[in-house]
PDB file of N, CA and C in Angstrom:
ATOM      1  N   UNK A   1     -90.101 -23.147 -35.823  1.00 73.00           N
ATOM      2  CA  UNK A   1     -91.195 -22.137 -35.421  1.00 73.00           C
ATOM      3  C   UNK A   1     -92.504 -22.891 -34.932  1.00 73.00           C
ATOM      4  N   UNK A   2     -92.714 -23.891 -35.397  1.00 81.00           N
ATOM      5  CA  UNK A   2     -93.872 -24.738 -35.007  1.00 81.00           C
ATOM      6  C   UNK A   2     -93.629 -25.367 -33.715  1.00 81.00           C
ATOM      7  N   UNK A   3     -92.434 -25.645 -33.427  1.00 88.00           N
ATOM      8  CA  UNK A   3     -92.246 -26.337 -32.054  1.00 88.00           C
ATOM      9  C   UNK A   3     -92.386 -25.271 -30.984  1.00 88.00           C
ATOM     10  N   UNK A   4     -92.015 -23.973 -31.350  1.00 91.00           N
ATOM     11  CA  UNK A   4     -91.991 -22.871 -30.503  1.00 91.00           C
ATOM     12  C   UNK A   4     -93.262 -22.625 -30.013  1.00 91.00           C
ATOM     13  N   UNK A   5     -94.383 -22.618 -30.935  1.00 92.00           N
ATOM     14  CA  UNK A   5     -95.799 -22.208 -30.530  1.00 92.00           C
ATOM     15  C   UNK A   5     -96.397 -23.359 -29.907  1.00 92.00           C
ATOM     16  N   UNK A   6     -95.895 -24.679 -30.095  1.00 93.00           N
ATOM     17  CA  UNK A   6     -96.305 -25.824 -29.265  1.00 93.00           C
ATOM     18  C   UNK A   6     -96.051 -25.830 -27.825  1.00 93.00           C
ATOM     19  N   UNK A   7     -94.655 -25.312 -27.553  1.00 94.00           N
ATOM     20  CA  UNK A   7     -94.200 -25.115 -26.171  1.00 94.00           C
ATOM     21  C   UNK A   7     -94.945 -23.993 -25.466  1.00 94.00           C
ATOM     22  N   UNK A   8     -95.081 -22.751 -26.211  1.00 94.00           N
ATOM     23  CA  UNK A   8     -95.859 -21.614 -25.600  1.00 94.00           C
ATOM     24  C   UNK A   8     -97.219 -22.076 -25.236  1.00 94.00           C
ATOM     25  N   UNK A   9     -98.004 -22.974 -26.029  1.00 95.00           N
ATOM     26  CA  UNK A   9     -99.271 -23.388 -25.764  1.00 95.00           C
ATOM     27  C   UNK A   9     -99.244 -24.293 -24.776  1.00 95.00           C
ATOM     28  N   UNK A  10     -98.299 -25.167 -24.547  1.00 96.00           N
ATOM     29  CA  UNK A  10     -98.188 -26.214 -23.383  1.00 96.00           C
ATOM     30  C   UNK A  10     -97.936 -25.238 -22.081  1.00 96.00           C
ATOM     31  N   UNK A  11     -97.258 -24.419 -22.087  1.00 97.00           N
ATOM     32  CA  UNK A  11     -96.877 -23.548 -20.883  1.00 97.00           C
ATOM     33  C   UNK A  11     -98.104 -22.847 -20.577  1.00 97.00           C
ATOM     34  N   UNK A  12     -98.797 -22.256 -21.521  1.00 97.00           N
ATOM     35  CA  UNK A  12    -100.132 -21.381 -21.126  1.00 97.00           C
ATOM     36  C   UNK A  12    -100.994 -22.436 -20.603  1.00 97.00           C
ATOM     37  N   UNK A  13    -101.195 -23.593 -21.279  1.00 98.00           N
ATOM     38  CA  UNK A  13    -102.126 -24.498 -20.829  1.00 98.00           C
ATOM     39  C   UNK A  13    -102.015 -24.905 -19.365  1.00 98.00           C
ATOM     40  N   UNK A  14    -100.699 -25.020 -19.020  1.00 98.00           N
ATOM     41  CA  UNK A  14    -100.483 -25.644 -17.761  1.00 98.00           C
ATOM     42  C   UNK A  14    -100.677 -24.338 -16.776  1.00 98.00           C
ATOM     43  N   UNK A  15    -100.287 -23.324 -17.172  1.00 98.00           N
ATOM     44  CA  UNK A  15    -100.514 -21.986 -16.245  1.00 98.00           C
ATOM     45  C   UNK A  15    -102.017 -21.813 -15.919  1.00 98.00           C
ATOM     46  N   UNK A  16    -102.862 -21.896 -16.849  1.00 98.00           N
ATOM     47  CA  UNK A  16    -104.295 -21.720 -16.774  1.00 98.00           C
ATOM     48  C   UNK A  16    -104.859 -22.849 -15.866  1.00 98.00           C
ATOM     49  N   UNK A  17    -104.343 -24.083 -16.014  1.00 98.00           N
ATOM     50  CA  UNK A  17    -104.714 -25.203 -15.222  1.00 98.00           C
ATOM     51  C   UNK A  17    -104.414 -24.896 -13.816  1.00 98.00           C
ATOM     52  N   UNK A  18    -103.234 -24.557 -13.382  1.00 98.00           N
ATOM     53  CA  UNK A  18    -102.981 -24.264 -12.113  1.00 98.00           C
ATOM     54  C   UNK A  18    -103.681 -23.072 -11.492  1.00 98.00           C
ATOM     55  N   UNK A  19    -103.938 -22.076 -12.341  1.00 98.00           N
ATOM     56  CA  UNK A  19    -104.806 -20.889 -11.962  1.00 98.00           C
ATOM     57  C   UNK A  19    -106.208 -21.381 -11.690  1.00 98.00           C
ATOM     58  N   UNK A  20    -106.790 -22.062 -12.491  1.00 98.00           N
ATOM     59  CA  UNK A  20    -108.134 -22.586 -12.482  1.00 98.00           C
ATOM     60  C   UNK A  20    -108.175 -23.456 -10.992  1.00 98.00           C
ATOM     61  N   UNK A  21    -107.211 -24.466 -10.750  1.00 98.00           N
ATOM     62  CA  UNK A  21    -107.352 -25.248  -9.636  1.00 98.00           C
ATOM     63  C   UNK A  21    -107.071 -24.347  -8.397  1.00 98.00           C
ATOM     64  N   UNK A  22    -106.260 -23.506  -8.442  1.00 98.00           N
ATOM     65  CA  UNK A  22    -106.061 -22.637  -7.292  1.00 98.00           C
ATOM     66  C   UNK A  22    -107.346 -21.874  -6.962  1.00 98.00           C
ATOM     67  N   UNK A  23    -107.956 -21.213  -7.944  1.00 98.00           N
ATOM     68  CA  UNK A  23    -109.061 -20.416  -7.596  1.00 98.00           C
ATOM     69  C   UNK A  23    -110.286 -21.262  -7.267  1.00 98.00           C
ATOM     70  N   UNK A  24    -110.321 -22.545  -7.733  1.00 98.00           N
ATOM     71  CA  UNK A  24    -111.369 -23.307  -7.426  1.00 98.00           C
ATOM     72  C   UNK A  24    -111.426 -23.950  -5.920  1.00 98.00           C
ATOM     73  N   UNK A  25    -110.040 -24.389  -5.703  1.00 97.00           N
ATOM     74  CA  UNK A  25    -109.878 -24.770  -4.355  1.00 97.00           C
ATOM     75  C   UNK A  25    -110.096 -23.742  -3.264  1.00 97.00           C
ATOM     76  N   UNK A  26    -109.505 -22.513  -3.499  1.00 97.00           N
ATOM     77  CA  UNK A  26    -109.663 -21.351  -2.557  1.00 97.00           C
ATOM     78  C   UNK A  26    -111.112 -20.818  -2.360  1.00 97.00           C
ATOM     79  N   UNK A  27    -111.901 -20.832  -3.586  1.00 95.00           N
ATOM     80  CA  UNK A  27    -113.262 -20.551  -3.425  1.00 95.00           C
ATOM     81  C   UNK A  27    -114.052 -21.610  -2.665  1.00 95.00           C
ATOM     82  N   UNK A  28    -113.813 -22.661  -2.737  1.00 95.00           N
ATOM     83  CA  UNK A  28    -114.284 -24.000  -2.028  1.00 95.00           C
ATOM     84  C   UNK A  28    -114.121 -23.765  -0.552  1.00 95.00           C
ATOM     85  N   UNK A  29    -112.800 -23.669  -0.225  1.00 94.00           N
ATOM     86  CA  UNK A  29    -112.236 -23.213   1.119  1.00 94.00           C
ATOM     87  C   UNK A  29    -113.086 -21.978   1.664  1.00 94.00           C
ATOM     88  N   UNK A  30    -113.326 -20.920   1.049  1.00 92.00           N
ATOM     89  CA  UNK A  30    -113.888 -19.819   1.540  1.00 92.00           C
ATOM     90  C   UNK A  30    -115.396 -20.132   1.737  1.00 92.00           C
ATOM     91  N   UNK A  31    -116.056 -20.872   0.960  1.00 90.00           N
ATOM     92  CA  UNK A  31    -117.518 -21.200   1.114  1.00 90.00           C
ATOM     93  C   UNK A  31    -117.579 -22.172   2.462  1.00 90.00           C
ATOM     94  N   UNK A  32    -116.806 -23.353   2.408  1.00 88.00           N
ATOM     95  CA  UNK A  32    -116.834 -23.979   3.573  1.00 88.00           C
ATOM     96  C   UNK A  32    -116.507 -23.475   4.977  1.00 88.00           C
ATOM     97  N   UNK A  33    -115.782 -22.319   4.931  1.00 89.00           N
ATOM     98  CA  UNK A  33    -115.318 -21.605   6.175  1.00 89.00           C
ATOM     99  C   UNK A  33    -116.587 -20.626   6.572  1.00 89.00           C
ATOM    100  N   UNK A  34    -117.601 -20.562   5.754  1.00 86.00           N
ATOM    101  CA  UNK A  34    -118.550 -19.513   6.015  1.00 86.00           C
ATOM    102  C   UNK A  34    -119.448 -20.075   7.261  1.00 86.00           C
ATOM    103  N   UNK A  35    -119.673 -19.281   8.344  1.00 82.00           N
ATOM    104  CA  UNK A  35    -120.280 -19.653   9.522  1.00 82.00           C
ATOM    105  C   UNK A  35    -121.878 -20.071   9.366  1.00 82.00           C
ATOM    106  N   UNK A  36    -122.568 -19.378   8.352  1.00 77.00           N
ATOM    107  CA  UNK A  36    -123.717 -19.769   8.057  1.00 77.00           C
ATOM    108  C   UNK A  36    -123.946 -21.154   7.471  1.00 77.00           C
ATOM    109  N   UNK A  37    -122.987 -21.772   7.089  1.00 75.00           N
ATOM    110  CA  UNK A  37    -123.143 -23.112   6.495  1.00 75.00           C
ATOM    111  C   UNK A  37    -123.479 -24.173   7.615  1.00 75.00           C
ATOM    112  N   UNK A  38    -122.926 -23.905   8.960  1.00 79.00           N
ATOM    113  CA  UNK A  38    -123.021 -24.915   9.856  1.00 79.00           C
ATOM    114  C   UNK A  38    -124.060 -24.357  11.155  1.00 79.00           C
ATOM    115  N   UNK A  39    -124.584 -23.179  10.762  1.00 80.00           N
ATOM    116  CA  UNK A  39    -125.693 -22.454  11.875  1.00 80.00           C
ATOM    117  C   UNK A  39    -126.865 -23.117  11.754  1.00 80.00           C
ATOM    118  N   UNK A  40    -127.448 -23.910  12.629  1.00 81.00           N
ATOM    119  CA  UNK A  40    -128.617 -24.503  12.615  1.00 81.00           C
ATOM    120  C   UNK A  40    -129.738 -23.689  13.270  1.00 81.00           C
ATOM    121  N   UNK A  41    -129.386 -22.619  13.822  1.00 81.00           N
ATOM    122  CA  UNK A  41    -130.463 -21.724  14.614  1.00 81.00           C
ATOM    123  C   UNK A  41    -131.403 -21.094  13.422  1.00 81.00           C
ATOM    124  N   UNK A  42    -132.696 -20.884  13.831  1.00 78.00           N
ATOM    125  CA  UNK A  42    -133.590 -20.308  12.889  1.00 78.00           C
ATOM    126  C   UNK A  42    -133.207 -18.920  12.568  1.00 78.00           C
ATOM    127  N   UNK A  43    -133.608 -18.373  11.374  1.00 75.00           N
ATOM    128  CA  UNK A  43    -133.274 -17.013  11.013  1.00 75.00           C
ATOM    129  C   UNK A  43    -134.041 -16.071  11.940  1.00 75.00           C
ATOM    130  N   UNK A  44    -133.331 -14.858  12.110  1.00 77.00           N
ATOM    131  CA  UNK A  44    -133.843 -13.914  13.024  1.00 77.00           C
ATOM    132  C   UNK A  44    -135.224 -13.491  12.330  1.00 77.00           C
ATOM    133  N   UNK A  45    -135.179 -13.001  11.044  1.00 74.00           N
ATOM    134  CA  UNK A  45    -136.327 -12.552  10.325  1.00 74.00           C
ATOM    135  C   UNK A  45    -137.631 -13.484  10.473  1.00 74.00           C
ATOM    136  N   UNK A  46    -137.366 -14.792  10.472  1.00 71.00           N
ATOM    137  CA  UNK A  46    -138.363 -15.773  10.610  1.00 71.00           C
ATOM    138  C   UNK A  46    -138.864 -15.770  11.969  1.00 71.00           C
ATOM    139  N   UNK A  47    -138.243 -15.447  12.932  1.00 74.00           N
ATOM    140  CA  UNK A  47    -138.732 -15.412  14.280  1.00 74.00           C
ATOM    141  C   UNK A  47    -139.468 -14.031  14.611  1.00 74.00           C
ATOM    142  N   UNK A  48    -139.022 -13.001  14.105  1.00 76.00           N
ATOM    143  CA  UNK A  48    -139.577 -11.654  14.610  1.00 76.00           C
ATOM    144  C   UNK A  48    -140.519 -10.907  13.459  1.00 76.00           C
ATOM    145  N   UNK A  49    -140.473 -11.561  12.273  1.00 73.00           N
ATOM    146  CA  UNK A  49    -141.487 -10.927  11.282  1.00 73.00           C
ATOM    147  C   UNK A  49    -142.920 -11.486  11.248  1.00 73.00           C
ATOM    148  N   UNK A  50    -143.949 -10.744  11.110  1.00 71.00           N
ATOM    149  CA  UNK A  50    -145.329 -11.044  11.169  1.00 71.00           C
ATOM    150  C   UNK A  50    -145.492 -11.822   9.934  1.00 71.00           C
ATOM    151  N   UNK A  51    -144.974 -11.491   8.796  1.00 70.00           N
ATOM    152  CA  UNK A  51    -145.187 -12.119   7.477  1.00 70.00           C
ATOM    153  C   UNK A  51    -144.608 -13.327   7.431  1.00 70.00           C
ATOM    154  N   UNK A  52    -143.229 -13.466   7.929  1.00 59.00           N
ATOM    155  CA  UNK A  52    -142.778 -15.011   8.023  1.00 59.00           C
ATOM    156  C   UNK A  52    -143.569 -15.834   8.920  1.00 59.00           C
ATOM    157  N   UNK A  53    -144.041 -15.411   9.903  1.00 58.00           N
ATOM    158  CA  UNK A  53    -144.987 -16.343  10.841  1.00 58.00           C
ATOM    159  C   UNK A  53    -146.096 -16.784  10.255  1.00 58.00           C
ATOM    160  N   UNK A  54    -146.887 -15.912   9.510  1.00 62.00           N
ATOM    161  CA  UNK A  54    -148.005 -16.335   8.933  1.00 62.00           C
ATOM    162  C   UNK A  54    -147.792 -17.099   7.541  1.00 62.00           C
ATOM    163  N   UNK A  55    -146.624 -17.044   7.005  1.00 62.00           N
ATOM    164  CA  UNK A  55    -146.333 -17.764   5.764  1.00 62.00           C
ATOM    165  C   UNK A  55    -145.614 -19.222   6.171  1.00 62.00           C
ATOM    166  N   UNK A  56    -145.285 -19.381   7.329  1.00 58.00           N
ATOM    167  CA  UNK A  56    -144.656 -20.455   7.771  1.00 58.00           C
ATOM    168  C   UNK A  56    -145.493 -21.734   7.927  1.00 58.00           C
ATOM    169  N   UNK A  57    -145.380 -23.012   7.228  1.00 61.00           N
ATOM    170  CA  UNK A  57    -146.279 -24.033   7.330  1.00 61.00           C
ATOM    171  C   UNK A  57    -146.227 -24.577   8.641  1.00 61.00           C
ATOM    172  N   UNK A  58    -147.227 -25.048   9.117  1.00 59.00           N
ATOM    173  CA  UNK A  58    -147.288 -25.813  10.392  1.00 59.00           C
ATOM    174  C   UNK A  58    -146.454 -26.965  10.612  1.00 59.00           C
ATOM    175  N   UNK A  59    -145.804 -27.238  11.525  1.00 63.00           N
ATOM    176  CA  UNK A  59    -144.831 -28.361  11.681  1.00 63.00           C
ATOM    177  C   UNK A  59    -145.499 -29.581  11.960  1.00 63.00           C
ATOM    178  N   UNK A  60    -145.065 -30.617  11.560  1.00 59.00           N
ATOM    179  CA  UNK A  60    -145.743 -31.864  11.719  1.00 59.00           C
ATOM    180  C   UNK A  60    -144.757 -32.859  12.657  1.00 59.00           C
ATOM    181  N   UNK A  61    -145.286 -33.213  13.745  1.00 61.00           N
ATOM    182  CA  UNK A  61    -144.308 -34.130  14.404  1.00 61.00           C
ATOM    183  C   UNK A  61    -144.312 -35.557  13.984  1.00 61.00           C
ATOM    184  N   UNK A  62    -143.204 -36.082  13.950  1.00 62.00           N
ATOM    185  CA  UNK A  62    -143.019 -37.500  13.377  1.00 62.00           C
ATOM    186  C   UNK A  62    -142.797 -38.458  14.719  1.00 62.00           C
ATOM    187  N   UNK A  63    -143.674 -39.344  14.689  1.00 62.00           N
ATOM    188  CA  UNK A  63    -143.485 -40.383  15.935  1.00 62.00           C
ATOM    189  C   UNK A  63    -142.756 -41.485  15.415  1.00 62.00           C
ATOM    190  N   UNK A  64    -142.036 -42.000  16.393  1.00 62.00           N
ATOM    191  CA  UNK A  64    -141.159 -43.231  15.850  1.00 62.00           C
ATOM    192  C   UNK A  64    -141.897 -44.696  16.156  1.00 62.00           C
ATOM    193  N   UNK A  65    -143.260 -44.518  16.437  1.00 61.00           N
ATOM    194  CA  UNK A  65    -143.934 -45.732  16.884  1.00 61.00           C
ATOM    195  C   UNK A  65    -144.298 -46.358  15.359  1.00 61.00           C
ATOM    196  N   UNK A  66    -144.429 -47.770  15.382  1.00 60.00           N
ATOM    197  CA  UNK A  66    -144.718 -48.422  14.161  1.00 60.00           C
ATOM    198  C   UNK A  66    -146.178 -47.811  13.636  1.00 60.00           C
ATOM    199  N   UNK A  67    -146.431 -47.804  12.483  1.00 58.00           N
ATOM    200  CA  UNK A  67    -147.710 -47.555  11.894  1.00 58.00           C
ATOM    201  C   UNK A  67    -148.609 -48.752  12.081  1.00 58.00           C
ATOM    202  N   UNK A  68    -149.904 -48.337  12.603  1.00 60.00           N
ATOM    203  CA  UNK A  68    -150.906 -49.342  12.920  1.00 60.00           C
ATOM    204  C   UNK A  68    -152.022 -48.883  11.961  1.00 60.00           C
ATOM    205  N   UNK A  69    -152.565 -49.988  11.256  1.00 55.00           N
ATOM    206  CA  UNK A  69    -153.689 -49.509  10.379  1.00 55.00           C
ATOM    207  C   UNK A  69    -154.919 -50.182  11.025  1.00 55.00           C
ATOM    208  N   UNK A  70    -156.216 -49.402  10.826  1.00 60.00           N
ATOM    209  CA  UNK A  70    -157.401 -49.866  11.397  1.00 60.00           C
ATOM    210  C   UNK A  70    -158.034 -50.760  10.377  1.00 60.00           C
ATOM    211  N   UNK A  71    -158.489 -51.936  11.071  1.00 54.00           N
ATOM    212  CA  UNK A  71    -159.021 -52.943  10.161  1.00 54.00           C
ATOM    213  C   UNK A  71    -160.599 -53.030  10.303  1.00 54.00           C
TER     214      UNK A  71
END
């Protein structure tokens, strides 16, 4: 009787492992296929909204020239 429960527990454990792996992999696949992940365009509301424009911090351009200190 004890061996039967060990076998049932092993089968259920393996079943839930495969279920967990399947759901995890399929969820990751769905997330990585989302078009918004790879979209580098600015958001439409940030372009058209008056509030978003006023809250956007000013952009700073970064030059590639070496830094020169005044002596």
